[in-house]
Short mmCIF file of C-alpha atoms and ligand atoms in Angstrom, two decimals:
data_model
loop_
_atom_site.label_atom_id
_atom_site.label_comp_id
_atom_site.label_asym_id
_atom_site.label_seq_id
_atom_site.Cartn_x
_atom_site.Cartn_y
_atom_site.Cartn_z
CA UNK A 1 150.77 103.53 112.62
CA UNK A 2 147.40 103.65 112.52
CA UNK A 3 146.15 104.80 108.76
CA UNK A 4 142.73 106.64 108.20
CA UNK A 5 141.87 104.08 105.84
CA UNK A 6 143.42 100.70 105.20
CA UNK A 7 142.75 99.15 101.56
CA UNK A 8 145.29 96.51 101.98
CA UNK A 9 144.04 94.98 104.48
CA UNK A 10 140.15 94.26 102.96
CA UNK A 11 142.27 93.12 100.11
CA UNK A 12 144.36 90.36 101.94
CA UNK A 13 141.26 89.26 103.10
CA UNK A 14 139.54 88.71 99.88
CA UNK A 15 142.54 88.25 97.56
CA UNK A 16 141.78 84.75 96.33
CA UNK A 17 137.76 86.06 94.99
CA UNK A 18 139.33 89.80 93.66
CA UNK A 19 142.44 87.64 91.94
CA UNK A 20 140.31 85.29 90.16
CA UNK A 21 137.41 87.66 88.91
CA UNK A 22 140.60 89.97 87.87
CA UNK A 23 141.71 86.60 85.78
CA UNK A 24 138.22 86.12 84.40
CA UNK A 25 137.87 89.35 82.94
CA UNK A 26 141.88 89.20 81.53
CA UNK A 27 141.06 85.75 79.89
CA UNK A 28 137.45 87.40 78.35
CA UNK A 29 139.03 90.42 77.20
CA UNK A 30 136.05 92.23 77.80
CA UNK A 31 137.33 95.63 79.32
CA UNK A 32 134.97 98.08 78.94
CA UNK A 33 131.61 97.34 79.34
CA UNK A 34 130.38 93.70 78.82
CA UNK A 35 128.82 91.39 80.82
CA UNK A 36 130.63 91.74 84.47
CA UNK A 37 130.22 95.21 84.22
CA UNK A 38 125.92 94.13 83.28
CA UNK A 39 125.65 91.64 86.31
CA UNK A 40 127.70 94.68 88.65
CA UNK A 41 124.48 96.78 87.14
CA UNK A 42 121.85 94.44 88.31
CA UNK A 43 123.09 93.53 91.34
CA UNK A 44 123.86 96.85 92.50
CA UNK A 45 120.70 98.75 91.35
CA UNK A 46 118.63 95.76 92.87
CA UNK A 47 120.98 96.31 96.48
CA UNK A 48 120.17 100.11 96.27
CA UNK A 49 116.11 99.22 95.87
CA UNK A 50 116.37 100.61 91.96
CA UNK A 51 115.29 98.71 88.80
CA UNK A 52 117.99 100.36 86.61
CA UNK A 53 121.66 100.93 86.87
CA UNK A 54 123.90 102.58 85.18
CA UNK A 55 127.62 102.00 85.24
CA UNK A 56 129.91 104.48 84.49
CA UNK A 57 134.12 105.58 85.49
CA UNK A 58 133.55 107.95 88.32
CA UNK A 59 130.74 109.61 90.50
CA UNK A 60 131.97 112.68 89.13
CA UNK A 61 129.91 111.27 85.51
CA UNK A 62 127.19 109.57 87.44
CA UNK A 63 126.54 113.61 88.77
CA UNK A 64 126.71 114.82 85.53
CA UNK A 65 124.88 112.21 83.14
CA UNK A 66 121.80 111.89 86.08
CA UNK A 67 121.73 115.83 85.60
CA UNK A 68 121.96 115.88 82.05
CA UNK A 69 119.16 112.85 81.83
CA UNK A 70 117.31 114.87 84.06
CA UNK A 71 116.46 117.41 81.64
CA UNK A 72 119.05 120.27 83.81
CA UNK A 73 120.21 122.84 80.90
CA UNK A 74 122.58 125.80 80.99
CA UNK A 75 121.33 128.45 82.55
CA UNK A 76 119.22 126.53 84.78
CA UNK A 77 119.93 126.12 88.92
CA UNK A 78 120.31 123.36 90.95
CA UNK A 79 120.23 123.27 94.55
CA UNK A 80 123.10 121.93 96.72
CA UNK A 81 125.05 122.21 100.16
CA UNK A 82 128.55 123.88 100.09
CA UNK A 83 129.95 121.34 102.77
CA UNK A 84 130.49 118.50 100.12
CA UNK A 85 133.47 117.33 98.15
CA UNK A 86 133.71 119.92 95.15
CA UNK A 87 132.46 117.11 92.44
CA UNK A 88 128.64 117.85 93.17
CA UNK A 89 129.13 121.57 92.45
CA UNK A 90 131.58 120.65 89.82
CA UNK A 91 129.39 118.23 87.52
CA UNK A 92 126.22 121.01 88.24
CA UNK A 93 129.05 123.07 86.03
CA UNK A 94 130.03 120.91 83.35
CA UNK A 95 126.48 121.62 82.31
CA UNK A 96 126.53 125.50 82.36
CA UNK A 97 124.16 125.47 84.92
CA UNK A 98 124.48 127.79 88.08
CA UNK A 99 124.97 125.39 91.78
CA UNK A 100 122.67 127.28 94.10
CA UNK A 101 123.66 126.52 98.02
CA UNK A 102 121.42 125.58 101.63
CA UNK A 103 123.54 125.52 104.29
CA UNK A 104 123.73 122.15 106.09
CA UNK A 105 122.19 120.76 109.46
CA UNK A 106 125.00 120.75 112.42
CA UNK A 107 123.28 117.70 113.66
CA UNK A 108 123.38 115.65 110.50
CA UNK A 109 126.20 117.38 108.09
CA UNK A 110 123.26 117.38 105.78
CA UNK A 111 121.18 120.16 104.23
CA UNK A 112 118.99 122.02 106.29
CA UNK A 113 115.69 121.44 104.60
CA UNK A 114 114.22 124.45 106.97
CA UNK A 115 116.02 126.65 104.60
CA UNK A 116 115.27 124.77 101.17
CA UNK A 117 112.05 126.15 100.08
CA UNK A 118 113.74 130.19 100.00
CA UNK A 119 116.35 128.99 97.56
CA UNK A 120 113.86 128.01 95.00
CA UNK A 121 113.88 130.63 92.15
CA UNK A 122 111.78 129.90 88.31
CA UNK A 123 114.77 129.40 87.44
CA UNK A 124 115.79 126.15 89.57
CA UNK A 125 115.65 122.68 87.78
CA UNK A 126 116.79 120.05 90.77
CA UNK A 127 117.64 119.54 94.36
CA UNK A 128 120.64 117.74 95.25
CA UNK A 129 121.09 116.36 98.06
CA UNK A 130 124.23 114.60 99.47
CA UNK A 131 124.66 111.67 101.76
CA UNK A 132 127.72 112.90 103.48
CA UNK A 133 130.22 110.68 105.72
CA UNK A 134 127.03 107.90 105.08
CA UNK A 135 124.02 109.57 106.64
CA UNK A 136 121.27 110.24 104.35
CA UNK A 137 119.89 113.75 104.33
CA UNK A 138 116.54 114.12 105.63
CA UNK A 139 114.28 113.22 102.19
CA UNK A 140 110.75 113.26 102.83
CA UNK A 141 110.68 116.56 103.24
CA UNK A 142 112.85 117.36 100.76
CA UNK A 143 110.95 115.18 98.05
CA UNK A 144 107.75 116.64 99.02
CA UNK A 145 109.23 120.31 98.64
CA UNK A 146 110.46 119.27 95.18
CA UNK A 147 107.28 117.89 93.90
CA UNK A 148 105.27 121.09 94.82
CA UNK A 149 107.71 122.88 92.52
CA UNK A 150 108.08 120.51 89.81
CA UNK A 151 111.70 119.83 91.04
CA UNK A 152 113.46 116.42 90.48
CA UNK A 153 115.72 115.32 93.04
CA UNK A 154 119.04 113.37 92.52
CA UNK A 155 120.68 112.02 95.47
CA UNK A 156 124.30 112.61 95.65
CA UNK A 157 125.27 108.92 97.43
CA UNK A 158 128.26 108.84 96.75
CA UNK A 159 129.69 108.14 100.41
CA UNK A 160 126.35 106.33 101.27
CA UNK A 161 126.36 102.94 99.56
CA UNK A 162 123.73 100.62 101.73
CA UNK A 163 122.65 103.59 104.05
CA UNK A 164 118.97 104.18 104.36
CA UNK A 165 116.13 106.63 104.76
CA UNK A 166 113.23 105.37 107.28
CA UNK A 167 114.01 101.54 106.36
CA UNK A 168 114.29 102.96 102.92
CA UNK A 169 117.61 102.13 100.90
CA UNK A 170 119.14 105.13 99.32
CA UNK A 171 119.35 105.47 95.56
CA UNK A 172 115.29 104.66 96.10
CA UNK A 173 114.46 108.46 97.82
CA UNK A 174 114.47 110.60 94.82
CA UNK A 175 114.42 109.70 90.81
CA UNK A 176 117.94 109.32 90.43
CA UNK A 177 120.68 108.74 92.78
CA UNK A 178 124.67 108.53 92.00
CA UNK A 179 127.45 106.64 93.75
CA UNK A 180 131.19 106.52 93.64
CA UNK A 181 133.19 103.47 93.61
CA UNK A 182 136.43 105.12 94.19
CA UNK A 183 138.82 102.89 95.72
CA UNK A 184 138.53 104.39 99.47
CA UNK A 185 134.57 104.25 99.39
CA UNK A 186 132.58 102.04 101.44
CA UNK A 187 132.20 100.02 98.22
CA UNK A 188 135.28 100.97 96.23
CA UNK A 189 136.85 99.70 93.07
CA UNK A 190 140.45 99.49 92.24
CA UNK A 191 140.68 102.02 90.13
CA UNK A 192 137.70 104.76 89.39
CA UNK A 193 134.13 103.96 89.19
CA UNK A 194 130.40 105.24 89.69
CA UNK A 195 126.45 104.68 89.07
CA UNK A 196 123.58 106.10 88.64
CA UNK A 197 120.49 104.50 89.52
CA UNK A 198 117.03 104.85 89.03
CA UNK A 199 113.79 103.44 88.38
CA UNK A 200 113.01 105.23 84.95
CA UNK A 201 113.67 102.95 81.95
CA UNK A 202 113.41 105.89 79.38
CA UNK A 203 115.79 107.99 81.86
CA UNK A 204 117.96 104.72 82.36
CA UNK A 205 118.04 104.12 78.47
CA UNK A 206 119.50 108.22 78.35
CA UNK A 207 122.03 107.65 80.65
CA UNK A 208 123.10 104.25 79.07
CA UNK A 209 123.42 106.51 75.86
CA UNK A 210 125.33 109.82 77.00
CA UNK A 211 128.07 107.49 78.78
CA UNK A 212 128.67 105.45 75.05
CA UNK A 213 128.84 108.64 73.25
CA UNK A 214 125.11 108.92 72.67
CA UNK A 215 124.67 105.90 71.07
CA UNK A 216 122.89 102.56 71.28
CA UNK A 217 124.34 101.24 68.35
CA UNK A 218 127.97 101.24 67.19
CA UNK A 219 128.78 104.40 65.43
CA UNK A 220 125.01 105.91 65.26
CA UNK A 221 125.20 108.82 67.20
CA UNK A 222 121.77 110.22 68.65
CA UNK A 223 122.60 112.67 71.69
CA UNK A 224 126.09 113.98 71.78
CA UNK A 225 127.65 111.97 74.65
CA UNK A 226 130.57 111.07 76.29
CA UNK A 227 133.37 108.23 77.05
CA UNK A 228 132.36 107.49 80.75
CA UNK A 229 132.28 103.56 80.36
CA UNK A 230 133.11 101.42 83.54
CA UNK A 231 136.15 98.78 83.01
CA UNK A 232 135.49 95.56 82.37
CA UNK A 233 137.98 94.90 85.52
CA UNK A 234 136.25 97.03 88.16
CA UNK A 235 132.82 95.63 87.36
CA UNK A 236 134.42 92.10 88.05
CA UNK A 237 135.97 93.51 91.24
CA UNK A 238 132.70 95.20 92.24
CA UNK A 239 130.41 92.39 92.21
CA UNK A 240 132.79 90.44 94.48
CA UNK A 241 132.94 93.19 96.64
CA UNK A 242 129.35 93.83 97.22
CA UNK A 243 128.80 90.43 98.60
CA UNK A 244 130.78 91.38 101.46
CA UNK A 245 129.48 95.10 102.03
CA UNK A 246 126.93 94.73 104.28
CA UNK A 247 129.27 92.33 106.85
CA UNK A 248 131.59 95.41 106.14
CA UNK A 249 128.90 98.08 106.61
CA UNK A 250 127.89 96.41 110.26
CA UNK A 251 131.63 96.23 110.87
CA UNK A 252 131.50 100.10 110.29
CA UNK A 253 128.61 100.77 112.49
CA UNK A 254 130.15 98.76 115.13
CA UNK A 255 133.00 100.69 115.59
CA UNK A 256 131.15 104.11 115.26
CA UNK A 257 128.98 102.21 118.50
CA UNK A 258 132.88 101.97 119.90
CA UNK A 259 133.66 105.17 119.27
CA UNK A 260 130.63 107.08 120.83
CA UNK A 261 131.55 104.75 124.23
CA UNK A 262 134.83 105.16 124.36
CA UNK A 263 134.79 109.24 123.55
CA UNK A 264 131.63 110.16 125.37
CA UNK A 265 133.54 112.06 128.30
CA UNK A 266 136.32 113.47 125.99
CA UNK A 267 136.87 117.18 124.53
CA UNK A 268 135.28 115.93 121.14
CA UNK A 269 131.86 116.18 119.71
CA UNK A 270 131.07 112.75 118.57
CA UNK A 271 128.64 112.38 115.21
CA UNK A 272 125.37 111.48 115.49
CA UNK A 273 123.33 108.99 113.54
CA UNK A 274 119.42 110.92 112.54
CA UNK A 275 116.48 108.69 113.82
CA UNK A 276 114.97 108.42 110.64
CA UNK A 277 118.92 106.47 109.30
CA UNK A 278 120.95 104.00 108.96
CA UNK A 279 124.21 105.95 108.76
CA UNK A 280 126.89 103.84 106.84
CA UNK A 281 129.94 105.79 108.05
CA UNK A 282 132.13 106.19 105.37
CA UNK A 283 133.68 108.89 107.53
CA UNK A 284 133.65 108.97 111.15
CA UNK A 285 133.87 112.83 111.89
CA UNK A 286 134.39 114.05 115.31
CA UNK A 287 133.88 118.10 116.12
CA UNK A 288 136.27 120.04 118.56
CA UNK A 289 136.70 123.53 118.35
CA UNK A 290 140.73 123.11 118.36
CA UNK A 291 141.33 121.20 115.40
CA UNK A 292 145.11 121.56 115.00
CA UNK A 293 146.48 120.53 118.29
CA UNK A 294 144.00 117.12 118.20
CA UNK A 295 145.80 116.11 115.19
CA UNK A 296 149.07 116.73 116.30
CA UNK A 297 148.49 114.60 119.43
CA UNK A 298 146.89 112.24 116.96
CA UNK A 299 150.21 111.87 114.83
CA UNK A 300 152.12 112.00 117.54
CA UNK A 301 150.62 108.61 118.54
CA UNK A 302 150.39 107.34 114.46
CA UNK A 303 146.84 107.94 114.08
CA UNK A 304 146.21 108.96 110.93
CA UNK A 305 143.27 111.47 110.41
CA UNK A 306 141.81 113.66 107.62
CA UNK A 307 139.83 116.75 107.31
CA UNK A 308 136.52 116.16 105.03
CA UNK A 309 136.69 118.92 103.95
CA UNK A 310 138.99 122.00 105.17
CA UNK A 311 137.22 125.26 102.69
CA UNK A 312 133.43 124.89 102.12
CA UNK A 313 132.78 124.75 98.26
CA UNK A 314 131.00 128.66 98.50
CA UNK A 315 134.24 129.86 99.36
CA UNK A 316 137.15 127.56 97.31
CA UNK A 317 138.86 130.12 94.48
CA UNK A 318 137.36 127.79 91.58
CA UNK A 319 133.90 128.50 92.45
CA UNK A 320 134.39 132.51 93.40
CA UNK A 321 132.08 133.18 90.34
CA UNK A 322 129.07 131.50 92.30
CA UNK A 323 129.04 135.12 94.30
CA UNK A 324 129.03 134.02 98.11
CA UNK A 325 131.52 135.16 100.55
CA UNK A 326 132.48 134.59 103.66
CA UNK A 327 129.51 133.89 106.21
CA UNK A 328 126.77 133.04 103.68
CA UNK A 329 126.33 129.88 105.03
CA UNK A 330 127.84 129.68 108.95
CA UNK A 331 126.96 126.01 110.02
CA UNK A 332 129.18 124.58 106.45
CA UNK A 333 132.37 127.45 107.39
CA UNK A 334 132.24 126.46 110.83
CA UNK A 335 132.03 122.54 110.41
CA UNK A 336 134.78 123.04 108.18
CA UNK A 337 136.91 124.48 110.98
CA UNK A 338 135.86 121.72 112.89
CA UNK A 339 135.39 118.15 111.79
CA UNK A 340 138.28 115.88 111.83
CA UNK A 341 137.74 112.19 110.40
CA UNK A 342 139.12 109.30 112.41
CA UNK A 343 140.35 106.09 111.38
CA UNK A 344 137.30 104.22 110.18
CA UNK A 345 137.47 100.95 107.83
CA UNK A 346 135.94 97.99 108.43
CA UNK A 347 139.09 95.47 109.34
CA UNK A 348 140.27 98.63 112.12
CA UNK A 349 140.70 96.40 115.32
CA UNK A 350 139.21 96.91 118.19
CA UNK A 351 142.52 97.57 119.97
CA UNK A 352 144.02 100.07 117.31
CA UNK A 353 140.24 101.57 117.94
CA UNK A 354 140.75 101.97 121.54
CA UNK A 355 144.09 103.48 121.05
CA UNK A 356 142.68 106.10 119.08
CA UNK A 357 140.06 107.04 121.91
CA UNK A 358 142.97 106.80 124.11
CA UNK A 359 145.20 109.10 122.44
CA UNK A 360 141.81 111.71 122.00
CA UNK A 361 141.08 111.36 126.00
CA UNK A 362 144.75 112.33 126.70
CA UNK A 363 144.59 114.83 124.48
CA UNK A 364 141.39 116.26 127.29
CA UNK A 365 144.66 116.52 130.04
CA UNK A 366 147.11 118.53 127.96
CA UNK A 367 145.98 122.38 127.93
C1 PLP B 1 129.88 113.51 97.98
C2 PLP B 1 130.65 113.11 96.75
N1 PLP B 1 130.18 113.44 95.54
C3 PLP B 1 130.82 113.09 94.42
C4 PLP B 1 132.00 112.37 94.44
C5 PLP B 1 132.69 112.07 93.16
O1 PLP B 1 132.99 110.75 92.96
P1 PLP B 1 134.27 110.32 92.09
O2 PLP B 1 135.47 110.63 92.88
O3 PLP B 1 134.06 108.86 91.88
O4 PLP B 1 134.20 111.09 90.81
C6 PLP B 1 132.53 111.99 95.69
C7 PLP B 1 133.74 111.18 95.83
O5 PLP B 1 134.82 111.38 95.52
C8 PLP B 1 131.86 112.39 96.87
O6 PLP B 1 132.35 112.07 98.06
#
């Protein structure tokens, strides 16, 4: 078998560094918070070209804290993409405010900033943009759209963790960017985790707040906030992790290089990195217009593959109170009828690799 993802592996490799920082933070009996989970801040925040960082249990609460700090209220509208895992329309919600959606780019999976500007309303607060699979969306434009309306922008990078914008790291493009450090990420915990990142103190001081229950000191409650703390544990794990993400992150690219040579003559349409990025890859995505029978030939060699994501957000049950329907936004419906992720993790070999092209190219001969 060849899995989608492989977390065993990258642990195997750096068992002896995860098992004692694990033992460090056991024998400190500092599990929430404390000073792994400070250093993991630093160092992170400094990797992602921020001053500030902000750790907190899940990308999910990076969303929603970032919005929150942000100044979004109910009422208000933010501007997403529908082709995105449902947590950056979710978190929009937890506030009472109303996601508002651009359909993406085909090119890029990103939103199309061509249509951005029509979406504004008085009524919108931020723009949210969202790394997906690892490619930054295109944020010039979209920063310069937002600050002739008064916008703020939040990235959404939680798949994107090293990627960059025009030699620009990402969590650096707008004021406030959020990551997930859920275990299959490029930089993923054992357990949940997140950030938020930016380089506002008096924002950064907010956030620190609303994720300790809206207070700096012990039991003195200024904002009314919540219990979105990062472990003691994962902050430990994280920081010996990041030392290794960019070796990982080339290991990524490398096989996306593999992939594009190896599938160029096949029945797939292979992704493609933007000029203006370094695409990170979390997911390597591959179009074809018949979806079901590729990934039966696929498991019928054990390759694993996964479909990121199968029902645009504009058109999942939960978020039927948004309004849209059906073809309201064509490019996100249709590459979620097409896009299948491949087996992508740094430690994939390049054998297993070349077995996966192989089983696609066969897959060209069989009608
Ligand atoms: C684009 C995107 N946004 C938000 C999230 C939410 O992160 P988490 O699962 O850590 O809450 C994820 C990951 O799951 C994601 O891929």
């Amino acid at each position: 078998m060849i899995p989608l993802v492989d977390l065993r592996a990258q642990y195997l490799e750096i068992k002896s560094e995860i098992d004692a920082a694990v033992l460090r933070v056991l024998d400190s009996t500092q599990f929430v918070l404390g000073p792994e989970v400070e250093a993991f801040e630093r160092e992170f925040a400094a990797y992602s070209g921020a001053s500030e960082g902000m750790a907190v249990n899940t990308g999910t609460s990076a969303l929603h804290l970032a919005l929150m700090a942000a100044g979004v209220r109910a009422g208000d509208e933010v501007i997403t993409v529908p082709f995105t895992f449902v947590a950056t329309v979710a978190a929009i919600g937890y506030i009472g405010a109303k996601a508002v959606f651009v359909d993406i780019d085909p090119a890029t999976f990103t939103m199309d900033v061509a249509q951005l500007e029509q979406a504004i309303t008085s009524r919108t607060k931020a723009i949210v943009p969202v790394h997906l699979y690892g490619q930054p969306a295109d944020m010039d434009p979209i920063v310069a759209i937002a600050r002739r309306h008064g916008l703020v922008v939040i990235e959404d990078a939680c798949q994107a963790h090293g990627a960059a914008y025009k030699g620009r790291p990402v969590g650096s493009l707008g004021d406030a960017a959020c990551f997930s450090f859920y275990p299959g990420k490029n930089l993923g915990a054992y357990g949940e985790g997140g950030m938020v990142v930016s380089n506002s103190a008096s924002f950064a001081r907010e956030v620190r707040m609303l994720r300790d229950w809206g207070a700096e000191k012990k039991y003195h409650h200024v904002l009314k906030g919540y219990n979105y703390r990062m472990d003691g544990i994962q902050g430990a794990i994280l920081r010996v992790k990041l030392r290794h993400l960019e070796r990982w992150t080339e290991a990524r690219r490398a096989h996306a290089r593999d992939y594009a040579r190896l599938l160029a003559d096949s029945n797939v349409t292979i992704p493609q990195e933007a000029g203006y990025a370094r695409h990170v890859f979390h997911v390597y995505a591959v179009r074809t217009t018949d979806r079901q029978s590729l990934q039966r030939t696929l498991q019928a060699n054990g390759v694993g593959s996964g479909i990121h994501y199968p029902i645009p957000v504009h058109l999942q049950p939960a978020y039927s109170d948004l309004g849209y329907t059906a073809g309201a936004f064509p490019e996100s419906e249709r590459a979620a009828d097409e896009v299948l992720s491949l087996p992508m993790y740094p430690e994939l070999s390049h054998t297993k690799l070349e077995m996966v092209a192989a089983a696609i190219r066969q897959e060209a001969y069989v009608v």
